[in-house]
Coordinates of C-alpha atoms in Angstrom, one line a residue:
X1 CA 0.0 0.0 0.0
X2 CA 2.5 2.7 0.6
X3 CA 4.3 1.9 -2.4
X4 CA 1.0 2.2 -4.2
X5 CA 0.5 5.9 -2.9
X6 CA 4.2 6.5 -3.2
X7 CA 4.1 5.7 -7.4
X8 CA 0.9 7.3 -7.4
X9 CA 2.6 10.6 -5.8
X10 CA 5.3 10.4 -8.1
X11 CA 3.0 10.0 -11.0
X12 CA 1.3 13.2 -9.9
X13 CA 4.7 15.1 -9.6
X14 CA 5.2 14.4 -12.9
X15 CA 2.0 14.9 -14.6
X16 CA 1.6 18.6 -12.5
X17 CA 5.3 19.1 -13.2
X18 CA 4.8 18.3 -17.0
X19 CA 2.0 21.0 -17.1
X20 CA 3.6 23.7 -15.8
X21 CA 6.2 24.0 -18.5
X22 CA 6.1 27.5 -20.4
X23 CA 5.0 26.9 -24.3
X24 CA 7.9 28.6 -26.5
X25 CA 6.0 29.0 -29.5
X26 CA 3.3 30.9 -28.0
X27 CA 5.7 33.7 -26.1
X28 CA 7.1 33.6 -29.6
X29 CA 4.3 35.3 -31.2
X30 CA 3.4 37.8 -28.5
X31 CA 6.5 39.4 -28.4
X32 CA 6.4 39.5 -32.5
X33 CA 3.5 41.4 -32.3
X34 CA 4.7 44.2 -29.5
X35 CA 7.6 44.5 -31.6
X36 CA 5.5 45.4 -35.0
X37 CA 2.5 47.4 -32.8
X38 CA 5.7 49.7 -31.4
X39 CA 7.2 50.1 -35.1
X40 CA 3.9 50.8 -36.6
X41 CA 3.4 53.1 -33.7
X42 CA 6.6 55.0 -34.5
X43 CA 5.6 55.2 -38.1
X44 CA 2.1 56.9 -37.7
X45 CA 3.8 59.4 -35.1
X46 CA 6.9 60.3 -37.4
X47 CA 4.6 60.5 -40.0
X48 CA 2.3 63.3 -38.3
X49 CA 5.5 65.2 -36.8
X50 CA 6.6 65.5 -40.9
X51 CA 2.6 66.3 -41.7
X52 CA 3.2 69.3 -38.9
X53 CA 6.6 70.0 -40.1
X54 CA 5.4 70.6 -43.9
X55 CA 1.9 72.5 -43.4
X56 CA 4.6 75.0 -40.7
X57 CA 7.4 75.5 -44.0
X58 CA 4.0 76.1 -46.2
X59 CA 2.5 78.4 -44.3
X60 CA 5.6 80.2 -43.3
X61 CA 6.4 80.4 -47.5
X62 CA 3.1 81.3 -48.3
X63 CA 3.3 84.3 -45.6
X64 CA 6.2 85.7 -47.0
X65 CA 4.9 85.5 -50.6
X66 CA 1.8 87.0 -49.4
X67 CA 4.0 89.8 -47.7
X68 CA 6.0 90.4 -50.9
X69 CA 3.2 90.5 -52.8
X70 CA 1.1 93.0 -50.5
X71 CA 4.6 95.4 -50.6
X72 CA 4.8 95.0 -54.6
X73 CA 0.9 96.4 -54.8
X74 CA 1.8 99.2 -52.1
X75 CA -0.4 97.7 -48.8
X76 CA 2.7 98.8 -47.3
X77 CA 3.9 102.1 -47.4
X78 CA 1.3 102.9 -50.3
X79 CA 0.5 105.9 -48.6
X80 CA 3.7 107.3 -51.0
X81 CA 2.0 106.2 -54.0
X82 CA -0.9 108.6 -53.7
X83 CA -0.7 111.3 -55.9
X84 CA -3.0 113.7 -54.4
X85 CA -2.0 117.2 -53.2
X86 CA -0.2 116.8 -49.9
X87 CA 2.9 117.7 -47.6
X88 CA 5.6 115.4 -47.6
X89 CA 7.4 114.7 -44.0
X90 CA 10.6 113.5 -43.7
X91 CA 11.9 112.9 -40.2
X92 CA 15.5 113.7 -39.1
X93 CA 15.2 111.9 -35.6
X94 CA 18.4 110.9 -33.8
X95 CA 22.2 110.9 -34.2
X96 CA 23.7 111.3 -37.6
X97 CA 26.2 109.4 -38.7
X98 CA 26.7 106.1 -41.4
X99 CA 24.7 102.9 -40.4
X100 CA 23.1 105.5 -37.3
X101 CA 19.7 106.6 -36.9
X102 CA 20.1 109.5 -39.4
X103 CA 22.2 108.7 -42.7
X104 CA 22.8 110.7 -46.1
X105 CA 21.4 107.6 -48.2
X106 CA 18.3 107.5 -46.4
X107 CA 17.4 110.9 -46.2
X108 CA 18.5 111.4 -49.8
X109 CA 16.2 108.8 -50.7
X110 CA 13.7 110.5 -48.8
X111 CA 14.0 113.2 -50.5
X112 CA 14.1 112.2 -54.0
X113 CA 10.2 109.8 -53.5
X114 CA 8.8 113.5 -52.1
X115 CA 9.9 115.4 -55.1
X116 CA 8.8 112.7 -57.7
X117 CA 5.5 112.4 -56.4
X118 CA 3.3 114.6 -58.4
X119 CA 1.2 115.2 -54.9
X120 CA 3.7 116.9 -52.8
X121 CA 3.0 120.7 -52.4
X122 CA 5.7 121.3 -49.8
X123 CA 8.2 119.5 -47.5
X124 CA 8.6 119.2 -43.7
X125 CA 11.9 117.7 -42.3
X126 CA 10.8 117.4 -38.9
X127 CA 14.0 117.4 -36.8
X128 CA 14.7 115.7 -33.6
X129 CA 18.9 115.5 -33.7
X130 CA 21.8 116.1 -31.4
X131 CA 24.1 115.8 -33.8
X132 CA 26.5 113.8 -35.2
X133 CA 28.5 113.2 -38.3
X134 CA 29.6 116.5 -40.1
X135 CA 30.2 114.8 -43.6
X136 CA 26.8 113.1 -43.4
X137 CA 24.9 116.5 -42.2
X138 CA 27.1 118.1 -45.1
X139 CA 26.2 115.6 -47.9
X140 CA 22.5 116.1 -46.5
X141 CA 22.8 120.1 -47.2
X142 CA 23.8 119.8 -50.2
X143 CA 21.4 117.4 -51.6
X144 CA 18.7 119.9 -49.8
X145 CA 20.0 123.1 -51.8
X146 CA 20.2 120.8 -55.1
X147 CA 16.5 119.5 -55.1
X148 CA 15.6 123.1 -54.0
X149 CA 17.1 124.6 -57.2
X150 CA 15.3 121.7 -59.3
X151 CA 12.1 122.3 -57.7
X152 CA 11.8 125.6 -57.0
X153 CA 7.9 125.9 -56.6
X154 CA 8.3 123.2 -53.4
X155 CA 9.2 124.6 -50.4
X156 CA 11.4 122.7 -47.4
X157 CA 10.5 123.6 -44.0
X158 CA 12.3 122.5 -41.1
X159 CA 10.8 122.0 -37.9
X160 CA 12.2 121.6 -34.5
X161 CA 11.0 119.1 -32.0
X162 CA 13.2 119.0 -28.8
X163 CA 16.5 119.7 -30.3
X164 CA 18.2 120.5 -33.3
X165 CA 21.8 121.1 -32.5
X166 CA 25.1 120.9 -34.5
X167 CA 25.1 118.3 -36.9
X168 CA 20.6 118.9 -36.8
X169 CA 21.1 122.7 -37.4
X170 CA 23.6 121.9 -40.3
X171 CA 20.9 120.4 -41.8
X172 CA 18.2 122.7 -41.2
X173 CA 20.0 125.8 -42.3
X174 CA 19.5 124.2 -45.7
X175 CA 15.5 124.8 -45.4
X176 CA 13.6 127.5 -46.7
X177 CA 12.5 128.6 -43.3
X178 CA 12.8 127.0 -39.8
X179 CA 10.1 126.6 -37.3
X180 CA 10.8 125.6 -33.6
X181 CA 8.8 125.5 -30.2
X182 CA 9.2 127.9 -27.4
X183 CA 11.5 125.0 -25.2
X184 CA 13.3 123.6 -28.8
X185 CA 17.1 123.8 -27.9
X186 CA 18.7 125.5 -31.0
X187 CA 22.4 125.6 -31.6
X188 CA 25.3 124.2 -31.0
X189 CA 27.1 125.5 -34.1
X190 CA 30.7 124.1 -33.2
X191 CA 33.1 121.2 -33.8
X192 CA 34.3 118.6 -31.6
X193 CA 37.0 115.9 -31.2
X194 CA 37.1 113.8 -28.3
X195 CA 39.2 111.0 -26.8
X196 CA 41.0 110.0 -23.3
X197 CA 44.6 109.4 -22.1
X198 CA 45.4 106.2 -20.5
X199 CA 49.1 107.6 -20.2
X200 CA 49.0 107.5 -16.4
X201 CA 47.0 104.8 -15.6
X202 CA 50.0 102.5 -17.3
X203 CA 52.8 103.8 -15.4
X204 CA 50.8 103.3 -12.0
X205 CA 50.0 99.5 -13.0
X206 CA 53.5 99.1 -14.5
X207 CA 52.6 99.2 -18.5
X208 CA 54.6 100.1 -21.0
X209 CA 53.8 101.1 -24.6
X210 CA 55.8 99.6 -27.2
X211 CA 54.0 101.3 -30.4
X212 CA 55.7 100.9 -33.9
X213 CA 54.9 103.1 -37.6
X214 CA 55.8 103.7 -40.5
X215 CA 55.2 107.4 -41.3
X216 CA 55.8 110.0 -38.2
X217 CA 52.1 111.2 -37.8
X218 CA 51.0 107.7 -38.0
X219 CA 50.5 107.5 -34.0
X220 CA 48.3 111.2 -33.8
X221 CA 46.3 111.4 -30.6
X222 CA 47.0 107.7 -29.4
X223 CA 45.6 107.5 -26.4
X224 CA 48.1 105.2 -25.0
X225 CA 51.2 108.1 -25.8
X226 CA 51.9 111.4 -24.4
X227 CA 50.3 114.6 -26.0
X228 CA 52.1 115.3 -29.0
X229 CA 51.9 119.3 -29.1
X230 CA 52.4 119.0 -33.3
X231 CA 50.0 116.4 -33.2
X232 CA 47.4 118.9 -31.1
X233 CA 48.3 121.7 -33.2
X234 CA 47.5 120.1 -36.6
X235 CA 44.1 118.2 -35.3
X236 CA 42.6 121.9 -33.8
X237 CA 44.0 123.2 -37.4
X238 CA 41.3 120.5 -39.2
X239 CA 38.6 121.4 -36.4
X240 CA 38.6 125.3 -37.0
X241 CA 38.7 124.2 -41.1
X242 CA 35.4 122.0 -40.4
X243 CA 34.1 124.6 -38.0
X244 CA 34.5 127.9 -41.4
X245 CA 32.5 125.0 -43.1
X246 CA 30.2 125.1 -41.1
X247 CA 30.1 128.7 -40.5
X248 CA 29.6 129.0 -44.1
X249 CA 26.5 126.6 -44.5
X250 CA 24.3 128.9 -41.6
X251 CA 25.6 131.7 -43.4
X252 CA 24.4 130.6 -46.8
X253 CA 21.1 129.0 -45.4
X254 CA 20.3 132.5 -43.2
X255 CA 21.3 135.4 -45.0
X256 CA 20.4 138.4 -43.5
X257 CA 17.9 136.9 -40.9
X258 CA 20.9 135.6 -39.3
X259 CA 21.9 138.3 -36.2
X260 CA 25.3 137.1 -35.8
X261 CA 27.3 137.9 -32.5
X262 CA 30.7 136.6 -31.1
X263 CA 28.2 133.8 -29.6
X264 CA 27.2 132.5 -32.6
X265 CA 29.0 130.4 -33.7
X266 CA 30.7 129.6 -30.4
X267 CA 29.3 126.5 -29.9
X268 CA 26.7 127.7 -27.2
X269 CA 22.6 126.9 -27.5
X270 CA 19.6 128.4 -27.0
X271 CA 15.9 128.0 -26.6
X272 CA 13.5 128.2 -29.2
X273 CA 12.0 131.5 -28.3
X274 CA 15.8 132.9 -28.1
X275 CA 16.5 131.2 -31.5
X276 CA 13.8 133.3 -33.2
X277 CA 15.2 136.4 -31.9
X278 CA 19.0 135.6 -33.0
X279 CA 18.1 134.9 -36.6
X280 CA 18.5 130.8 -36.1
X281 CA 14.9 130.2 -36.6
X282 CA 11.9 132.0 -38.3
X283 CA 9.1 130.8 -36.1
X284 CA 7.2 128.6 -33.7
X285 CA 4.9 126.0 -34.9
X286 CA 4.4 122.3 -35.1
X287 CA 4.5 120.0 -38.4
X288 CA 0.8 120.3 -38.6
X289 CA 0.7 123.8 -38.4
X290 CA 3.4 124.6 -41.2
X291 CA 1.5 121.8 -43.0
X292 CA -2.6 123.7 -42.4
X293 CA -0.9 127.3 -42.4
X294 CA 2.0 127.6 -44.3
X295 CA 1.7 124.9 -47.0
X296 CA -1.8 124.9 -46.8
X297 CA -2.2 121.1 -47.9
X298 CA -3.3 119.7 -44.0
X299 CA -2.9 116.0 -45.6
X300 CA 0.7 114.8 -44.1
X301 CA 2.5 112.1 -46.0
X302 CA 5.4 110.6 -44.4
X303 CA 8.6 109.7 -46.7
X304 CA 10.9 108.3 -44.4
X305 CA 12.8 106.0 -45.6
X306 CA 12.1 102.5 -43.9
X307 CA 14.1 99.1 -44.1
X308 CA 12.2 96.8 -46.2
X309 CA 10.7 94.2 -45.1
X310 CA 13.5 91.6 -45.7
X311 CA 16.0 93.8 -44.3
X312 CA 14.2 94.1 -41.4
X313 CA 14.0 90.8 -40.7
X314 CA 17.9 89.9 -42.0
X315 CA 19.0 92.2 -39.4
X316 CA 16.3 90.7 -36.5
X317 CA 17.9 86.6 -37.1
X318 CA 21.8 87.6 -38.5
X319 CA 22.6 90.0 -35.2
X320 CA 23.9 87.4 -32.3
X321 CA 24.4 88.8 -28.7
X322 CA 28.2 88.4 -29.2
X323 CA 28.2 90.5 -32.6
X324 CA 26.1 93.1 -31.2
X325 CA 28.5 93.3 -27.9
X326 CA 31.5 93.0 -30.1
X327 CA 30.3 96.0 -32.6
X328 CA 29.7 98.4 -28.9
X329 CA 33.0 98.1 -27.9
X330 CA 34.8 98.2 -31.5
X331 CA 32.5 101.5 -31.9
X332 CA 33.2 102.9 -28.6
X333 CA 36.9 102.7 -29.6
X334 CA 36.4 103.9 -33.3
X335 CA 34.1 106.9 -31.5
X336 CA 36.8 108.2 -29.1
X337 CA 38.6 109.8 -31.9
X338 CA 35.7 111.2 -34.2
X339 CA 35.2 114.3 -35.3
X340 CA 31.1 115.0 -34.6
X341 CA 29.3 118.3 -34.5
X342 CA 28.2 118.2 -30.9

């Protein structure tokens, strides 16, 4: 008997031990179809990302199409297309020098749309200007007296915002008449050169300046070398030179209004009410009031030149933060030995 039970145990063992064996084929075919729901998967989801990826690059092409288009038919900016009687403004707003707020290019481009368009009855240049570059101011002044000589039935007013000093006043004198507010500062008619000596500072921190050239003026005004008193002498030479140009321009551009005094042209600045009564200005009003009463066409156009669209946006994505921080110092360097009329 207890073998009985023992062989029947053992059969048991076996037969429960036989069933519990895993069946290959069937793990087999599971893990086949993970593997091809996962890869399918992956297929419908690239699939969508490059759907997305295409309707963005479409989109973003036909936008800028759109945009060309729009700018070719004159959505943008067609107020200068419009050939009915107006005044054309042209703002001089900021410093003035190449790739500044104020260049020659621009404003001579400016200049040239208000005098083709058939419209334009008169011209405002609406000046807001410290200053700046005397060759740009000077290029400006001349292109002003040469369009006024071509178009002699247009008039060019200037008129003063806040300021309008040195390199601004260069270009005004070129206007037909100049208009300011009571608190305008007017002025400025002078010449500048600036710079700073680091001559000191190196011998304190033990530096010394090992400077090399080939011609003897070469060095002039290095700021890292004593005063050279030939050096001075020849660079105060060039400023009074600019400074008789300049002289000459307010001269031209005023005539007899002009009340001059040893002040003058001293490089000192006044208020717009003051400016009237020295002969620097003709009168006070605003750009809609020379526009209403002087011009008498109250329709402003403005003809300042703007960056085109695609320029606009090269200079947005192409400036970096290093390229931008690398042209401040570079200019800051450049600018200590400028000539500006300031």
């Amino acid at each position: 008997m207890t073998e009985q039970n023992q062989y029947t145990a053992g059969t048991n063992t076996e037969s429960i031990g036989s069933g519990s064996k895993p069946n290959p084929s069937a793990d087999d075919g599971a893990w086949q179809r993970n593997v091809i729901e996962k890869l399918a998967t992956a297929a419908l989801s690239e699939q969508k990302t490059a759907r997305r990826w295409g309707t963005f690059f479409k989109s973003l092409t036909f936008g800028y199409l759109l945009i060309l288009l729009l700018m070719l038919f004159g959505v943008f900016g067609g107020d200068k297309k419009s050939f009915e009687a107006h005044t054309a403004l042209i703002e001089i707003n900021g410093v003035i020098q190449a790739g500044g707020d104020v260049t020659a290019d621009a404003v001579i481009s400016s200049l040239k749309d208000a005098y083709d368009n058939k419209g334009t009855k008169g011209i405002i240049l609406r000046v807001n200007s410290p200053g700046g570059s005397p060759v740009q101011a000077g290029i400006i002044n001349d292109e002003i007296r040469r369009q006024k000589k071509l178009h002699p039935a247009i008039p060019v007013y200037a008129v003063v915002e806040d300021i309008c000093a040195s390199g601004g006043y260069y270009i005004a004198a070129a206007a037909d008449k100049i208009y300011v507010d009571k608190a305008s500062i007017v002025g400025s008619i002078g010449v500048l050169m600036d710079g700073y000596g680091f001559t000191e500072a190196m011998k304190k921190v033990g530096v010394e300046r090992r400077l090399m050239t080939a011609g003897e003026n070469k060095a002039m005004l290095d700021p890292f070398s004593p005063v050279n008193p030939h050096h001075q002498e020849l660079a105060q030479a060039m400023l009074n030179e600019i400074h008789e140009q300049f002289k000459t321009v307010v001269r031209q551009g005023r005539g007899a209004r002009l009340k001059e005094t040893p002040e003058t042209f001293s490089g000192l600045f006044w208020s717009g009410e003051q400016s009237i009564k020295l002969g620097l200005a003709d009168g006070m009003g605003s750009a809609e009031y020379v526009a209403r009463e002087v011009i008498k066409q109250e329709d402003i156009v403005d003809f300042t030149y703007q960056d085109d669209f695609a320029s606009r946006i090269a200079k947005r994505i192409g400036a970096s933060a290093s390229a931008a921080i690398g042209e401040v110092l570079s200019k800051q360097l450049v600018d200590s030995g400028q000539i500006r009329l300031r």
